[in-house]
Amino acid sequence: MFFSKTTKGFYYSKIGVLHFELENYYTSIIHFNKSRKYSYNDSLFTEYNTYYLGYCYLNLGDYKKAIKYLEQCINKNNEDEILELLGWCYLMVSNYSMAKKMYEKLNVLDNYSIVNKIQYAKILIEMGDKNKALESLSQAESINHDSIVNGVIKSIKYKLKGELIKSIDILENVIKSKYTEVKEGKYFKLEDLYLFLAELQKENESHKEALSTLEESHKKNSKDIWIKNALAMEYAEQKLKLKEALTLINQCILHQPENPIFIDTKAWILYRLQKKKLSKEFIEKSLNLNPDSKMAQQHFDEISRL
């Protein structure tokens, strides 16, 4: 049977979508690239394939390649979604200046998005701009009517003031008193709040409490790969349950094999397990995917001393 180039492009694209929905992302990428080959003159088809290619790489944790394709979709359909995805990808490769630009554009498109303003504030905090971060948080507070979000904003504000105990207390109370509402996830997932709480506890040098928080969260949702990663890293940091930590991070990498954060965690666990050669291979791969990661660089320096 004879297929025109347009028909072939459509066929490969549809197969790509089917594999995407089945989470067969590598196979999906092959088919979308084939579709691009046959439909390069069709702007709508090209945009469609490019978007899915970016999303495939994002789901594999290859954020650099995801950025490459998603950037081509800016100023087209679903621009707010594209900007949000790009903002996340830039954060994952420690490019805070570009993440900041994405969220500035998002705030222009929708100046009433509370979550975007909070995320923007977090980026500003990473960049050391506390005043602008407080300004963004205050803007979010002024348009917010949700008690959970209000608690999160107050917790971040106290963190910025250096009052970590108050910040922790507020977040703990939000999780305890609003557990059912947070679980439903109107603005934040419960796992997000647990991760934030554990970060605050670690910053406060309350490492036992941080480990307890992560273990509790993992019991409540054993499928969340970011909780698994954080718990695995905490086990490695505290030199506890290293074999269990390796199992956890392998489960994460199974879902996102190119994620530099997960690869860095695995490198550190292998280092703790005295698997020196293998740990160096993984930390080098992590830095190749995310050369601006301060944590990965610290781990590389430590591992390289061997």
PDB file of N, CA, C and O in Angstrom, residues 218-253:
ATOM      1  N   HIS A 218       6.989   8.335  52.830  1.00  0.00           N
ATOM      2  CA  HIS A 218       7.148   7.165  51.959  1.00  0.00           C
ATOM      3  C   HIS A 218       6.132   6.088  52.303  1.00  0.00           C
ATOM      4  O   HIS A 218       5.616   5.395  51.414  1.00  0.00           O
ATOM      5  N   LYS A 219       5.805   5.947  53.564  1.00  0.00           N
ATOM      6  CA  LYS A 219       4.782   4.976  53.962  1.00  0.00           C
ATOM      7  C   LYS A 219       3.420   5.361  53.404  1.00  0.00           C
ATOM      8  O   LYS A 219       2.636   4.507  52.992  1.00  0.00           O
ATOM      9  N   LYS A 220       3.146   6.661  53.389  1.00  0.00           N
ATOM     10  CA  LYS A 220       1.851   7.141  52.909  1.00  0.00           C
ATOM     11  C   LYS A 220       1.737   7.092  51.383  1.00  0.00           C
ATOM     12  O   LYS A 220       0.646   6.931  50.837  1.00  0.00           O
ATOM     13  N   ASN A 221       2.871   7.274  50.694  1.00  0.00           N
ATOM     14  CA  ASN A 221       2.863   7.199  49.228  1.00  0.00           C
ATOM     15  C   ASN A 221       4.188   6.607  48.762  1.00  0.00           C
ATOM     16  O   ASN A 221       5.146   7.325  48.485  1.00  0.00           O
ATOM     17  N   SER A 222       4.215   5.290  48.674  1.00  0.00           N
ATOM     18  CA  SER A 222       5.457   4.583  48.336  1.00  0.00           C
ATOM     19  C   SER A 222       5.798   4.658  46.848  1.00  0.00           C
ATOM     20  O   SER A 222       6.846   4.171  46.432  1.00  0.00           O
ATOM     21  N   LYS A 223       4.924   5.286  46.054  1.00  0.00           N
ATOM     22  CA  LYS A 223       5.166   5.353  44.608  1.00  0.00           C
ATOM     23  C   LYS A 223       5.845   6.655  44.175  1.00  0.00           C
ATOM     24  O   LYS A 223       6.340   6.742  43.056  1.00  0.00           O
ATOM     25  N   ASP A 224       5.832   7.656  45.018  1.00  0.00           N
ATOM     26  CA  ASP A 224       6.376   8.957  44.630  1.00  0.00           C
ATOM     27  C   ASP A 224       7.906   8.883  44.516  1.00  0.00           C
ATOM     28  O   ASP A 224       8.608   8.641  45.501  1.00  0.00           O
ATOM     29  N   ILE A 225       8.413   9.110  43.309  1.00  0.00           N
ATOM     30  CA  ILE A 225       9.858   8.932  43.070  1.00  0.00           C
ATOM     31  C   ILE A 225      10.701  10.024  43.735  1.00  0.00           C
ATOM     32  O   ILE A 225      11.865   9.784  44.077  1.00  0.00           O
ATOM     33  N   TRP A 226      10.129  11.198  43.950  1.00  0.00           N
ATOM     34  CA  TRP A 226      10.911  12.267  44.587  1.00  0.00           C
ATOM     35  C   TRP A 226      11.060  12.020  46.082  1.00  0.00           C
ATOM     36  O   TRP A 226      12.094  12.342  46.671  1.00  0.00           O
ATOM     37  N   ILE A 227      10.036  11.446  46.685  1.00  0.00           N
ATOM     38  CA  ILE A 227      10.154  11.034  48.088  1.00  0.00           C
ATOM     39  C   ILE A 227      11.165   9.905  48.198  1.00  0.00           C
ATOM     40  O   ILE A 227      12.006   9.887  49.112  1.00  0.00           O
ATOM     41  N   LYS A 228      11.101   8.946  47.284  1.00  0.00           N
ATOM     42  CA  LYS A 228      12.071   7.836  47.282  1.00  0.00           C
ATOM     43  C   LYS A 228      13.495   8.368  47.181  1.00  0.00           C
ATOM     44  O   LYS A 228      14.395   7.934  47.903  1.00  0.00           O
ATOM     45  N   ASN A 229      13.697   9.310  46.278  1.00  0.00           N
ATOM     46  CA  ASN A 229      15.039   9.874  46.091  1.00  0.00           C
ATOM     47  C   ASN A 229      15.528  10.588  47.348  1.00  0.00           C
ATOM     48  O   ASN A 229      16.668  10.404  47.780  1.00  0.00           O
ATOM     49  N   ALA A 230      14.645  11.414  47.933  1.00  0.00           N
ATOM     50  CA  ALA A 230      15.030  12.162  49.131  1.00  0.00           C
ATOM     51  C   ALA A 230      15.343  11.222  50.290  1.00  0.00           C
ATOM     52  O   ALA A 230      16.308  11.440  51.040  1.00  0.00           O
ATOM     53  N   LEU A 231      14.539  10.173  50.430  1.00  0.00           N
ATOM     54  CA  LEU A 231      14.767   9.195  51.503  1.00  0.00           C
ATOM     55  C   LEU A 231      16.072   8.432  51.267  1.00  0.00           C
ATOM     56  O   LEU A 231      16.860   8.225  52.201  1.00  0.00           O
ATOM     57  N   ALA A 232      16.311   8.036  50.025  1.00  0.00           N
ATOM     58  CA  ALA A 232      17.547   7.321  49.680  1.00  0.00           C
ATOM     59  C   ALA A 232      18.777   8.179  49.986  1.00  0.00           C
ATOM     60  O   ALA A 232      19.757   7.705  50.564  1.00  0.00           O
ATOM     61  N   MET A 233      18.697   9.462  49.624  1.00  0.00           N
ATOM     62  CA  MET A 233      19.817  10.367  49.883  1.00  0.00           C
ATOM     63  C   MET A 233      20.023  10.570  51.387  1.00  0.00           C
ATOM     64  O   MET A 233      21.169  10.611  51.867  1.00  0.00           O
ATOM     65  N   GLU A 234      18.927  10.663  52.131  1.00  0.00           N
ATOM     66  CA  GLU A 234      19.052  10.854  53.575  1.00  0.00           C
ATOM     67  C   GLU A 234      19.667   9.628  54.241  1.00  0.00           C
ATOM     68  O   GLU A 234      20.486   9.756  55.157  1.00  0.00           O
ATOM     69  N   TYR A 235      19.294   8.455  53.775  1.00  0.00           N
ATOM     70  CA  TYR A 235      19.936   7.233  54.281  1.00  0.00           C
ATOM     71  C   TYR A 235      21.443   7.285  54.008  1.00  0.00           C
ATOM     72  O   TYR A 235      22.257   6.931  54.869  1.00  0.00           O
ATOM     73  N   ALA A 236      21.800   7.716  52.806  1.00  0.00           N
ATOM     74  CA  ALA A 236      23.220   7.794  52.449  1.00  0.00           C
ATOM     75  C   ALA A 236      23.946   8.828  53.298  1.00  0.00           C
ATOM     76  O   ALA A 236      25.062   8.586  53.772  1.00  0.00           O
ATOM     77  N   GLU A 237      23.310   9.980  53.494  1.00  0.00           N
ATOM     78  CA  GLU A 237      23.928  11.043  54.297  1.00  0.00           C
ATOM     79  C   GLU A 237      24.180  10.570  55.733  1.00  0.00           C
ATOM     80  O   GLU A 237      25.204  10.889  56.320  1.00  0.00           O
ATOM     81  N   GLN A 238      23.215   9.816  56.275  1.00  0.00           N
ATOM     82  CA  GLN A 238      23.333   9.357  57.667  1.00  0.00           C
ATOM     83  C   GLN A 238      23.965   7.970  57.778  1.00  0.00           C
ATOM     84  O   GLN A 238      24.050   7.411  58.872  1.00  0.00           O
ATOM     85  N   LYS A 239      24.394   7.415  56.641  1.00  0.00           N
ATOM     86  CA  LYS A 239      25.050   6.094  56.588  1.00  0.00           C
ATOM     87  C   LYS A 239      24.176   5.009  57.225  1.00  0.00           C
ATOM     88  O   LYS A 239      24.644   4.203  58.034  1.00  0.00           O
ATOM     89  N   LEU A 240      22.906   5.036  56.830  1.00  0.00           N
ATOM     90  CA  LEU A 240      21.929   4.081  57.350  1.00  0.00           C
ATOM     91  C   LEU A 240      21.279   3.311  56.193  1.00  0.00           C
ATOM     92  O   LEU A 240      21.084   3.874  55.116  1.00  0.00           O
ATOM     93  N   LYS A 241      20.946   2.056  56.422  1.00  0.00           N
ATOM     94  CA  LYS A 241      20.142   1.262  55.483  1.00  0.00           C
ATOM     95  C   LYS A 241      20.580   1.478  54.020  1.00  0.00           C
ATOM     96  O   LYS A 241      19.761   1.756  53.151  1.00  0.00           O
ATOM     97  N   LEU A 242      21.864   1.332  53.781  1.00  0.00           N
ATOM     98  CA  LEU A 242      22.405   1.655  52.461  1.00  0.00           C
ATOM     99  C   LEU A 242      21.898   0.727  51.362  1.00  0.00           C
ATOM    100  O   LEU A 242      21.685   1.162  50.223  1.00  0.00           O
ATOM    101  N   LYS A 243      21.683  -0.526  51.684  1.00  0.00           N
ATOM    102  CA  LYS A 243      21.151  -1.448  50.682  1.00  0.00           C
ATOM    103  C   LYS A 243      19.709  -1.083  50.324  1.00  0.00           C
ATOM    104  O   LYS A 243      19.306  -1.154  49.165  1.00  0.00           O
ATOM    105  N   GLU A 244      18.958  -0.672  51.336  1.00  0.00           N
ATOM    106  CA  GLU A 244      17.587  -0.217  51.094  1.00  0.00           C
ATOM    107  C   GLU A 244      17.603   1.078  50.274  1.00  0.00           C
ATOM    108  O   GLU A 244      16.763   1.277  49.384  1.00  0.00           O
ATOM    109  N   ALA A 245      18.557   1.942  50.584  1.00  0.00           N
ATOM    110  CA  ALA A 245      18.700   3.191  49.833  1.00  0.00           C
ATOM    111  C   ALA A 245      18.976   2.908  48.359  1.00  0.00           C
ATOM    112  O   ALA A 245      18.415   3.563  47.469  1.00  0.00           O
ATOM    113  N   LEU A 246      19.827   1.914  48.095  1.00  0.00           N
ATOM    114  CA  LEU A 246      20.151   1.554  46.712  1.00  0.00           C
ATOM    115  C   LEU A 246      18.918   1.014  45.979  1.00  0.00           C
ATOM    116  O   LEU A 246      18.690   1.345  44.811  1.00  0.00           O
ATOM    117  N   THR A 247      18.120   0.236  46.684  1.00  0.00           N
ATOM    118  CA  THR A 247      16.878  -0.273  46.096  1.00  0.00           C
ATOM    119  C   THR A 247      15.934   0.872  45.747  1.00  0.00           C
ATOM    120  O   THR A 247      15.346   0.908  44.657  1.00  0.00           O
ATOM    121  N   LEU A 248      15.818   1.834  46.660  1.00  0.00           N
ATOM    122  CA  LEU A 248      14.935   2.984  46.431  1.00  0.00           C
ATOM    123  C   LEU A 248      15.372   3.797  45.217  1.00  0.00           C
ATOM    124  O   LEU A 248      14.551   4.149  44.363  1.00  0.00           O
ATOM    125  N   ILE A 249      16.671   4.085  45.134  1.00  0.00           N
ATOM    126  CA  ILE A 249      17.128   4.941  44.031  1.00  0.00           C
ATOM    127  C   ILE A 249      17.085   4.195  42.703  1.00  0.00           C
ATOM    128  O   ILE A 249      16.844   4.803  41.652  1.00  0.00           O
ATOM    129  N   ASN A 250      17.274   2.887  42.734  1.00  0.00           N
ATOM    130  CA  ASN A 250      17.143   2.112  41.494  1.00  0.00           C
ATOM    131  C   ASN A 250      15.708   2.159  40.972  1.00  0.00           C
ATOM    132  O   ASN A 250      15.482   2.163  39.754  1.00  0.00           O
ATOM    133  N   GLN A 251      14.748   2.212  41.893  1.00  0.00           N
ATOM    134  CA  GLN A 251      13.347   2.347  41.489  1.00  0.00           C
ATOM    135  C   GLN A 251      13.100   3.708  40.841  1.00  0.00           C
ATOM    136  O   GLN A 251      12.343   3.820  39.874  1.00  0.00           O
ATOM    137  N   CYS A 252      13.745   4.736  41.362  1.00  0.00           N
ATOM    138  CA  CYS A 252      13.632   6.076  40.771  1.00  0.00           C
ATOM    139  C   CYS A 252      14.215   6.102  39.363  1.00  0.00           C
ATOM    140  O   CYS A 252      13.609   6.644  38.426  1.00  0.00           O
ATOM    141  N   ILE A 253      15.405   5.522  39.213  1.00  0.00           N
ATOM    142  CA  ILE A 253      16.097   5.534  37.928  1.00  0.00           C
ATOM    143  C   ILE A 253      15.373   4.680  36.898  1.00  0.00           C
ATOM    144  O   ILE A 253      15.425   4.966  35.695  1.00  0.00           O
TER     145      ILE A 253
END
